[in-house]
PDB file of C-alpha atoms in Angstrom:
ATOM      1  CA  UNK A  46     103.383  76.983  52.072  1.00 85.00           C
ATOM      2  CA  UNK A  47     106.543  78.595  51.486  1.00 90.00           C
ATOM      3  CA  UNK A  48     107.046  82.605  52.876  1.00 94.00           C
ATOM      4  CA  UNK A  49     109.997  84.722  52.169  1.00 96.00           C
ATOM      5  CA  UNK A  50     110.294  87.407  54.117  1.00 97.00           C
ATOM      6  CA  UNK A  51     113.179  90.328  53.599  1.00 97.00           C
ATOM      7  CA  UNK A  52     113.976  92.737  56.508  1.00 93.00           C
ATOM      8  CA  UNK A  53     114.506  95.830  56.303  1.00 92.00           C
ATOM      9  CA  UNK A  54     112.060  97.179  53.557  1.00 94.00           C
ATOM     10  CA  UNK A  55     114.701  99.771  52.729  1.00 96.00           C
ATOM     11  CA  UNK A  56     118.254 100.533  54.002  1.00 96.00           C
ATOM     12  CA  UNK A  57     120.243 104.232  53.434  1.00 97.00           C
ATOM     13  CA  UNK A  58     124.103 103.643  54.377  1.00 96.00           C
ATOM     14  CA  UNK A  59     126.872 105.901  53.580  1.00 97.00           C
ATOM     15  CA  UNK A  60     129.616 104.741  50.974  1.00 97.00           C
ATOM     16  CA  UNK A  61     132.499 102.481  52.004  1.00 97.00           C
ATOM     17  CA  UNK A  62     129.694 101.025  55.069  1.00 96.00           C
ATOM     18  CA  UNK A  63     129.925  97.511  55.174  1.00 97.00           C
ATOM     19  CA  UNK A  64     126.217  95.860  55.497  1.00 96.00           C
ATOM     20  CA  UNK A  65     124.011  93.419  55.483  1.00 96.00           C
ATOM     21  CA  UNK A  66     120.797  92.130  54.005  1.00 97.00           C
ATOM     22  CA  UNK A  67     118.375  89.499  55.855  1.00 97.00           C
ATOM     23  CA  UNK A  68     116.395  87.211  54.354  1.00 98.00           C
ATOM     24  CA  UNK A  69     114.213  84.457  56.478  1.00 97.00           C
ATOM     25  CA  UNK A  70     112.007  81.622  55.392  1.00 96.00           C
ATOM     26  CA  UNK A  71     109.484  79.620  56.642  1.00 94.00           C
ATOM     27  CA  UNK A  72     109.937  76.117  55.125  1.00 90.00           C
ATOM     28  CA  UNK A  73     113.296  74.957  56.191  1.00 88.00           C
ATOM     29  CA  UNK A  74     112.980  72.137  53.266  1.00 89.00           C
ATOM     30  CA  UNK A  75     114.137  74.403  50.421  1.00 90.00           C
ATOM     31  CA  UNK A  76     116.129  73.134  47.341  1.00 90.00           C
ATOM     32  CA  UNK A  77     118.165  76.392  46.492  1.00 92.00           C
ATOM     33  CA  UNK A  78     117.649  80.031  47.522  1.00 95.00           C
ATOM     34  CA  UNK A  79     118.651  82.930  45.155  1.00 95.00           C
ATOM     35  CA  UNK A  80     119.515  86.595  45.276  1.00 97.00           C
ATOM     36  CA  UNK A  81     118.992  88.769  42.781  1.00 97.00           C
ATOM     37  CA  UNK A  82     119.534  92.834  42.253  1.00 97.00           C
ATOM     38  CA  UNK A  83     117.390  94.559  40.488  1.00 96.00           C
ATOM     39  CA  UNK A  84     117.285  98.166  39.217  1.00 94.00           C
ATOM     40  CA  UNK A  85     114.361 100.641  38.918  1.00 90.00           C
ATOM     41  CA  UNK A  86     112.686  99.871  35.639  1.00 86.00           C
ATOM     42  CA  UNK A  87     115.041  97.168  35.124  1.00 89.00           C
ATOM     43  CA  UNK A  88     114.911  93.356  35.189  1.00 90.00           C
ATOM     44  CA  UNK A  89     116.484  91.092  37.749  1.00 94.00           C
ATOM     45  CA  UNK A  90     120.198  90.086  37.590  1.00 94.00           C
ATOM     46  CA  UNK A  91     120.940  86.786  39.567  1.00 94.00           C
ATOM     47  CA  UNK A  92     123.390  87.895  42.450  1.00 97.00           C
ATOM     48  CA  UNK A  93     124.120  84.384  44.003  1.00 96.00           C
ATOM     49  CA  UNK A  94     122.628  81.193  44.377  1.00 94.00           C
ATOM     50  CA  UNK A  95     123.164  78.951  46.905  1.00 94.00           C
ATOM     51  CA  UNK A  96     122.111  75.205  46.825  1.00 92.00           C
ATOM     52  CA  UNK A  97     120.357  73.638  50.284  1.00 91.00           C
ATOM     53  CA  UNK A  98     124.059  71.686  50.883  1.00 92.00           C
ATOM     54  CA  UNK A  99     126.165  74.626  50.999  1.00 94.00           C
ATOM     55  CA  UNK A 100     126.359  77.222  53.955  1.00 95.00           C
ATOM     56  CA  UNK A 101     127.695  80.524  51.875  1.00 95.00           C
ATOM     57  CA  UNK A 102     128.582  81.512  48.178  1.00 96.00           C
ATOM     58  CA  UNK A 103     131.012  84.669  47.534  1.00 97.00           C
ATOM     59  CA  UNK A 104     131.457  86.700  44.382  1.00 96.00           C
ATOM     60  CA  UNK A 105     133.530  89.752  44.462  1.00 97.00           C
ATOM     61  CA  UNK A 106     131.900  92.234  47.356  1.00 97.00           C
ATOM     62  CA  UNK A 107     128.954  89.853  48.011  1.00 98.00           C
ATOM     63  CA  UNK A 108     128.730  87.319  50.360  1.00 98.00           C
ATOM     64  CA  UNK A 109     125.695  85.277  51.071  1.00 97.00           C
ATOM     65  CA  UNK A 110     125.193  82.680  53.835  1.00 97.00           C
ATOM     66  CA  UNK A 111     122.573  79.781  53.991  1.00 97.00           C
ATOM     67  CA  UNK A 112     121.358  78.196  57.252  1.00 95.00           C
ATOM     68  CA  UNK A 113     118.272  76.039  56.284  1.00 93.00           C
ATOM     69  CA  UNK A 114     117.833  75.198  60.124  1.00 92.00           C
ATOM     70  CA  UNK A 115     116.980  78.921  61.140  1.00 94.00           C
ATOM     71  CA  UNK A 116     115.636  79.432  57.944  1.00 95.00           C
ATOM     72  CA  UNK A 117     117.503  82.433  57.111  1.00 97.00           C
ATOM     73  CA  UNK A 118     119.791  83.899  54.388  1.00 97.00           C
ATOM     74  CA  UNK A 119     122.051  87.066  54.585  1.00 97.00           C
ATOM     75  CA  UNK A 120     123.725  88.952  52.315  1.00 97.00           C
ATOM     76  CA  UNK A 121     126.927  90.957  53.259  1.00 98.00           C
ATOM     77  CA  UNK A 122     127.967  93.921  50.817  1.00 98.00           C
ATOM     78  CA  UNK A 123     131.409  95.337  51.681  1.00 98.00           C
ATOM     79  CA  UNK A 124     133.133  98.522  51.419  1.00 97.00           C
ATOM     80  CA  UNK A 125     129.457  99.451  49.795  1.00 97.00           C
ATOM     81  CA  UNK A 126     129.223 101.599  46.639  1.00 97.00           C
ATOM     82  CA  UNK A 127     127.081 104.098  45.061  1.00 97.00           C
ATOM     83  CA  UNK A 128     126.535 101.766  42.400  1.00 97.00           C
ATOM     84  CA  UNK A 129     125.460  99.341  44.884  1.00 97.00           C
ATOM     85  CA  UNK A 130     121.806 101.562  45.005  1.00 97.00           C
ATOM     86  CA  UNK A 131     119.220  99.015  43.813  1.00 97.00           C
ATOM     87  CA  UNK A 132     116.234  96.896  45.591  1.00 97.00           C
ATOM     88  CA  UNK A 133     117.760  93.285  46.653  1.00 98.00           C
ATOM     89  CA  UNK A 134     115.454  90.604  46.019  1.00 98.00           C
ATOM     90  CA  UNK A 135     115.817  87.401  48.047  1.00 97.00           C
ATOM     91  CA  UNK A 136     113.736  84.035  46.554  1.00 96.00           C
ATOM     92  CA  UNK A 137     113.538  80.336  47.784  1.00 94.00           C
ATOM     93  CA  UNK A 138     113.141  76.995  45.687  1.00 91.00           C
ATOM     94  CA  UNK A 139     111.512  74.089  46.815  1.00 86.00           C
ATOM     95  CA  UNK A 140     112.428  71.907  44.234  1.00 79.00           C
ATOM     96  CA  UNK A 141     114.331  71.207  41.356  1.00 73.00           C
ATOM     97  CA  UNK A 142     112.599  72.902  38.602  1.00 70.00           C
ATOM     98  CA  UNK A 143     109.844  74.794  40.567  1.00 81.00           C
ATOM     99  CA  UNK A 144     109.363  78.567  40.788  1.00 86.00           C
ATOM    100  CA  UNK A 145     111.139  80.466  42.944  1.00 91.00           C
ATOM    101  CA  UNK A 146     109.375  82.146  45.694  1.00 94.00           C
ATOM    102  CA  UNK A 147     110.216  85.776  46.264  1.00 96.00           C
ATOM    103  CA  UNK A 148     110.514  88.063  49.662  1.00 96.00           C
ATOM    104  CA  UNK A 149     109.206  91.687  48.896  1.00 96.00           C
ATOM    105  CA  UNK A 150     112.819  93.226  48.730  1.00 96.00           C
ATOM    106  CA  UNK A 151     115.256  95.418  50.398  1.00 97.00           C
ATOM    107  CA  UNK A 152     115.676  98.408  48.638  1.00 97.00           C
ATOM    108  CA  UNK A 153     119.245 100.192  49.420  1.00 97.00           C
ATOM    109  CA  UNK A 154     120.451 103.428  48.721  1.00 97.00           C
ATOM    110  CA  UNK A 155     124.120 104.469  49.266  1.00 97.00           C
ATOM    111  CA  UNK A 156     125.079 107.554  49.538  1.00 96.00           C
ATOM    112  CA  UNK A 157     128.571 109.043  48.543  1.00 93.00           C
TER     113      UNK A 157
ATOM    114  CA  UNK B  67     124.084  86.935  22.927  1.00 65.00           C
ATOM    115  CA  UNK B  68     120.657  87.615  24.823  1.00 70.00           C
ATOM    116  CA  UNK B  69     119.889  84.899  27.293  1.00 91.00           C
ATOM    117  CA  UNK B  70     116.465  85.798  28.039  1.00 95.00           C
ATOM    118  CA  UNK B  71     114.515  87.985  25.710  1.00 95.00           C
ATOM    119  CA  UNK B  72     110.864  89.068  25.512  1.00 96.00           C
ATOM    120  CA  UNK B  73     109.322  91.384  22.996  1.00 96.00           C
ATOM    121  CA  UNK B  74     107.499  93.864  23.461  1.00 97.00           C
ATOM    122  CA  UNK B  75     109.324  95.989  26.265  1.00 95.00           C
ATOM    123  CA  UNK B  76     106.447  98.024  26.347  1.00 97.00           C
ATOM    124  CA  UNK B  77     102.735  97.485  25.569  1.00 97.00           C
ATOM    125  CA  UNK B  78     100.041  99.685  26.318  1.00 97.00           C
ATOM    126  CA  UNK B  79      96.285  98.735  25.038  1.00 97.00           C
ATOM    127  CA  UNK B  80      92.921  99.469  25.872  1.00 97.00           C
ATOM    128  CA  UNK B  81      90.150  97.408  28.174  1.00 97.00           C
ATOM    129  CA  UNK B  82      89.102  94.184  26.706  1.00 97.00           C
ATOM    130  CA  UNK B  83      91.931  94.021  24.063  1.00 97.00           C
ATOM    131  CA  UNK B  84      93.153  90.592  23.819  1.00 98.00           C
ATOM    132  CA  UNK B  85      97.380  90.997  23.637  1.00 97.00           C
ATOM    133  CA  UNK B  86     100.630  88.653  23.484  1.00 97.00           C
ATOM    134  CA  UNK B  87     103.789  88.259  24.575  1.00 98.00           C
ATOM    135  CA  UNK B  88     106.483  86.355  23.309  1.00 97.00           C
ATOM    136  CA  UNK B  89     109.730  85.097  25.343  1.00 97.00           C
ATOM    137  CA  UNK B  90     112.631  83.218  24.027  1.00 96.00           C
ATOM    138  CA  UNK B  91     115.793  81.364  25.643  1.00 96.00           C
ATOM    139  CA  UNK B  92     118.720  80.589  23.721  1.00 95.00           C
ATOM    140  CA  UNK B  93     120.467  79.038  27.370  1.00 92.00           C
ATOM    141  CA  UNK B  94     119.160  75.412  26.296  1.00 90.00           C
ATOM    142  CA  UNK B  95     116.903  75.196  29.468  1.00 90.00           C
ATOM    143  CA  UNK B  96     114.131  72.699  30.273  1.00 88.00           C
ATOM    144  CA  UNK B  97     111.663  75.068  32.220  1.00 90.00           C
ATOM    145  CA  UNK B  98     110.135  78.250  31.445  1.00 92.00           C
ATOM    146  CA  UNK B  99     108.497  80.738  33.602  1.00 93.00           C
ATOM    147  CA  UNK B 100     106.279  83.706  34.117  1.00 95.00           C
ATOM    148  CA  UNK B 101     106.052  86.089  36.444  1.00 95.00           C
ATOM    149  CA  UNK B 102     103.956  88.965  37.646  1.00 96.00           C
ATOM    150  CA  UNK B 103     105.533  92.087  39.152  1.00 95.00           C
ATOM    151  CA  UNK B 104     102.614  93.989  40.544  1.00 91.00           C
ATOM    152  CA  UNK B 105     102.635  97.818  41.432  1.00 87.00           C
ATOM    153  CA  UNK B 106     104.085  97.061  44.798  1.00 86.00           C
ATOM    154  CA  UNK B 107     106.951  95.657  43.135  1.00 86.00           C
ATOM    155  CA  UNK B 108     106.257  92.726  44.533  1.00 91.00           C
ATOM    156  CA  UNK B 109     107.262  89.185  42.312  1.00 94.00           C
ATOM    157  CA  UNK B 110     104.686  86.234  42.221  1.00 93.00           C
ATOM    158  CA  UNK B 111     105.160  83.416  40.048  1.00 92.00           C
ATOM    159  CA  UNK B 112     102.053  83.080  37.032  1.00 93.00           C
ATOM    160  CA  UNK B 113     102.968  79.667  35.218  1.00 90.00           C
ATOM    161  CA  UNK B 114     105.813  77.088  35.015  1.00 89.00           C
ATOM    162  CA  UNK B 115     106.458  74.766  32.186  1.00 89.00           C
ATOM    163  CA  UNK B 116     109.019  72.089  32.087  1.00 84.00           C
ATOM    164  CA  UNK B 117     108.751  69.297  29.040  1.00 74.00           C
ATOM    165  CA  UNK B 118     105.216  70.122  27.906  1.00 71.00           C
ATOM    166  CA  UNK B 119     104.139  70.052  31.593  1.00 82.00           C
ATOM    167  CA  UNK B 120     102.564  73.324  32.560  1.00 85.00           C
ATOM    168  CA  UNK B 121     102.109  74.197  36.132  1.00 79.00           C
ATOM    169  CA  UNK B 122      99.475  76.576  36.131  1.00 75.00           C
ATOM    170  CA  UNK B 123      99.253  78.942  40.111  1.00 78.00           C
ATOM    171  CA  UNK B 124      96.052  79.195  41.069  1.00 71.00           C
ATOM    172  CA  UNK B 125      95.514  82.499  41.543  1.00 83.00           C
ATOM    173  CA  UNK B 126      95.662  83.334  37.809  1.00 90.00           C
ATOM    174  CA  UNK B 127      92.858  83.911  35.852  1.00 91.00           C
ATOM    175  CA  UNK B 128      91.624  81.474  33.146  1.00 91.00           C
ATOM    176  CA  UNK B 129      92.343  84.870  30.357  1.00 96.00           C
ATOM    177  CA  UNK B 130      95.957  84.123  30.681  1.00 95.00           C
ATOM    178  CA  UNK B 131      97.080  81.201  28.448  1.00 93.00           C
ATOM    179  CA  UNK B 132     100.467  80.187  28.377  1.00 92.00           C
ATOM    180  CA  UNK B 133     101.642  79.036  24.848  1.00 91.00           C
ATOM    181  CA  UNK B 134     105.330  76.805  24.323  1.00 90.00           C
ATOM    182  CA  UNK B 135     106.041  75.991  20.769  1.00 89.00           C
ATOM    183  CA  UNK B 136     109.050  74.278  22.002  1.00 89.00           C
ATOM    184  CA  UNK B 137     111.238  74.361  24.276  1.00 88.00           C
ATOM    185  CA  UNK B 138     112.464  77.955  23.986  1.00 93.00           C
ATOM    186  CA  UNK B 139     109.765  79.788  23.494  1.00 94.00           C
ATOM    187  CA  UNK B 140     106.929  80.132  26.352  1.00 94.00           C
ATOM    188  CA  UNK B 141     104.271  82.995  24.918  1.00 95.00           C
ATOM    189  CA  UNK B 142     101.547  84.496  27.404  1.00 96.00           C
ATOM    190  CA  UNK B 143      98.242  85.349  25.898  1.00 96.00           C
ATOM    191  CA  UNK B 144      96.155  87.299  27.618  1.00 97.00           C
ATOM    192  CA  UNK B 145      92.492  87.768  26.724  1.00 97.00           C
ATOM    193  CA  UNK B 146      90.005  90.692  27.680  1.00 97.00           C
ATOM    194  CA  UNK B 147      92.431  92.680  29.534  1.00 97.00           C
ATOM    195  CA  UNK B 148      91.577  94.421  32.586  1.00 97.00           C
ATOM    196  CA  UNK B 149      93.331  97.110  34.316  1.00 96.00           C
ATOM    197  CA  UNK B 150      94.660  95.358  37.004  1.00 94.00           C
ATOM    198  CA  UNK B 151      96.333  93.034  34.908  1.00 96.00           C
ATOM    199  CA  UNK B 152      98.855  96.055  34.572  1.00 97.00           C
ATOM    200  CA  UNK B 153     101.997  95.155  35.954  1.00 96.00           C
ATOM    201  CA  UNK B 154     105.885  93.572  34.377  1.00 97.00           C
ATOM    202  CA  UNK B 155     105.699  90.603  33.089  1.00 97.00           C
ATOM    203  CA  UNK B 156     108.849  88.661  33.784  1.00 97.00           C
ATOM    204  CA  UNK B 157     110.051  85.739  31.666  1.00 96.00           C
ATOM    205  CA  UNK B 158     112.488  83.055  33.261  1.00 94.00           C
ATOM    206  CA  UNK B 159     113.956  80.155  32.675  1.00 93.00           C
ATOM    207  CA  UNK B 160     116.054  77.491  34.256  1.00 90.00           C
ATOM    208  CA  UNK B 161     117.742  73.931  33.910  1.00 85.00           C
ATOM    209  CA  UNK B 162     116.579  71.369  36.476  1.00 74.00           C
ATOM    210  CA  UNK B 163     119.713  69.026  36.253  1.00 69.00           C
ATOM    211  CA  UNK B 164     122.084  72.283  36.330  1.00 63.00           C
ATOM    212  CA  UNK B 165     121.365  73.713  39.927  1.00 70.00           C
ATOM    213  CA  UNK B 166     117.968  75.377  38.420  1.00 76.00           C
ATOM    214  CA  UNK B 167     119.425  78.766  38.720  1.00 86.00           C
ATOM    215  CA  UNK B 168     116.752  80.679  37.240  1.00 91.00           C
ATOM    216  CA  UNK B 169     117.941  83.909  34.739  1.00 92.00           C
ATOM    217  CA  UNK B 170     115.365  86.445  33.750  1.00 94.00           C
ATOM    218  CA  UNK B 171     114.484  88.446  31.038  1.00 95.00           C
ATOM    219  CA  UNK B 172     114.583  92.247  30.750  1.00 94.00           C
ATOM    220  CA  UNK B 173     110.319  92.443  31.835  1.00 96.00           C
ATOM    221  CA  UNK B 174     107.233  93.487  29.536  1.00 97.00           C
ATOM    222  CA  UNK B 175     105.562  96.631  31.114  1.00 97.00           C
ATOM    223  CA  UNK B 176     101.570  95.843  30.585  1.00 97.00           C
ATOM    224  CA  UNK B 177      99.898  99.230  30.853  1.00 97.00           C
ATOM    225  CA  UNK B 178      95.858  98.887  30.261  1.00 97.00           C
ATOM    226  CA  UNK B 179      93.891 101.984  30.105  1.00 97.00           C
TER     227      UNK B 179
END
């Protein structure tokens, strides 16, 4: 049975910090994993998604990496903003067409 | 040019009401899902539904019916609420043979008093 688990619960950085989100996951045999931002009272907005055969995805400031073999997932916010503030959410896919399996979330609060 | 929508935002209704709610995606997906955001914030997937196939997780109650008209719609129906079914109710949806990026809608906040 898939597990997603996000470390750390919550993160407080300073602005401009360059940092980093961690993601692991206990079933190496996943189909895609996903990140996703979501603000408080909000819904989720879909960050990046990276498919099992590809080892990072970039857009803009973000920059997530996929090792399947580890079973981890990061996610690398540079020259962090204030606007950045929100809870990360990081969620695997076994399959094609299956639900996606969500960690509990890293929520991150940058300060200017 | 909503991808995602579900109506109501908000809902708030009393112990052993029976309530809806609708979702709709205009992306021309295959699947539909829904998902539970409890108070923890924590996400847990409720139902899946791909071409009249309805995955149903376990550890949902039989008062929550899931309800596809076609292929854009996916309602939940929940009967005799209870107060811990308060929580967001998130509608997804996804294409299988497009990299099954999922894309959410903007939540339903259940509150049962």
């Amino acid at each position: 049975k898939q597990e997603v688990t996000q470390i750390p619960a919550a993160l407080s950085v300073p602005e401009g910090e360059n940092l980093v989100l961690n993601c692991s996951f206990t079933d190496s045999a996943i189909y895609n994993l996903q990140w996703f931002r979501q603000d408080p009272g909000k819904g989720l907005t879909s960050l990046l998604l990276i498919q099992s055969s590809q080892r990072e995805q970039t857009s803009g400031r973000l920059n997530a990496s996929l090792d399947k073999s580890s079973g981890r997932s990061t996610l690398y916010i540079a020259a962090s903003q204030p606007g950045d503030s929100a809870t990360y959410l990081c969620a695997a896919r076994n399959q094609a067409g299956t639900a996606l399996i969500f960690g509990k979330g890293t929520t991150l609060s940058v300060s200017s | 040019d909503t991808a995602v929508s579900q109506t109501p935002k908000y809902l708030v209704t009393q112990m052993g009401n029976d309530k809806s709610i609708k979702c709709e995606q205009n992306l021309g997906h295959d699947t539909m899902y829904w998902y539970k955001q409890d108070s923890k914030k924590f996400l847990k997937i409720m139902f899946s539904y791909n071409n009249k196939e309805l995955i149903i997780n376990e550890t949902v109650p039989n008062r929550f019916s899931p309800k596809s008209p076609d292929k854009a719609h996916l309602n939940l129906h929940i009967n005799s609420l209870e107060l811990g079914d308060s929580a967001v109710y998130f509608c997804a949806s996804s294409d299988r043979d497009r990299g099954s990026e999922q894309y959410f809608g903007p939540g339903t906040r259940l509150t049962v008093t």
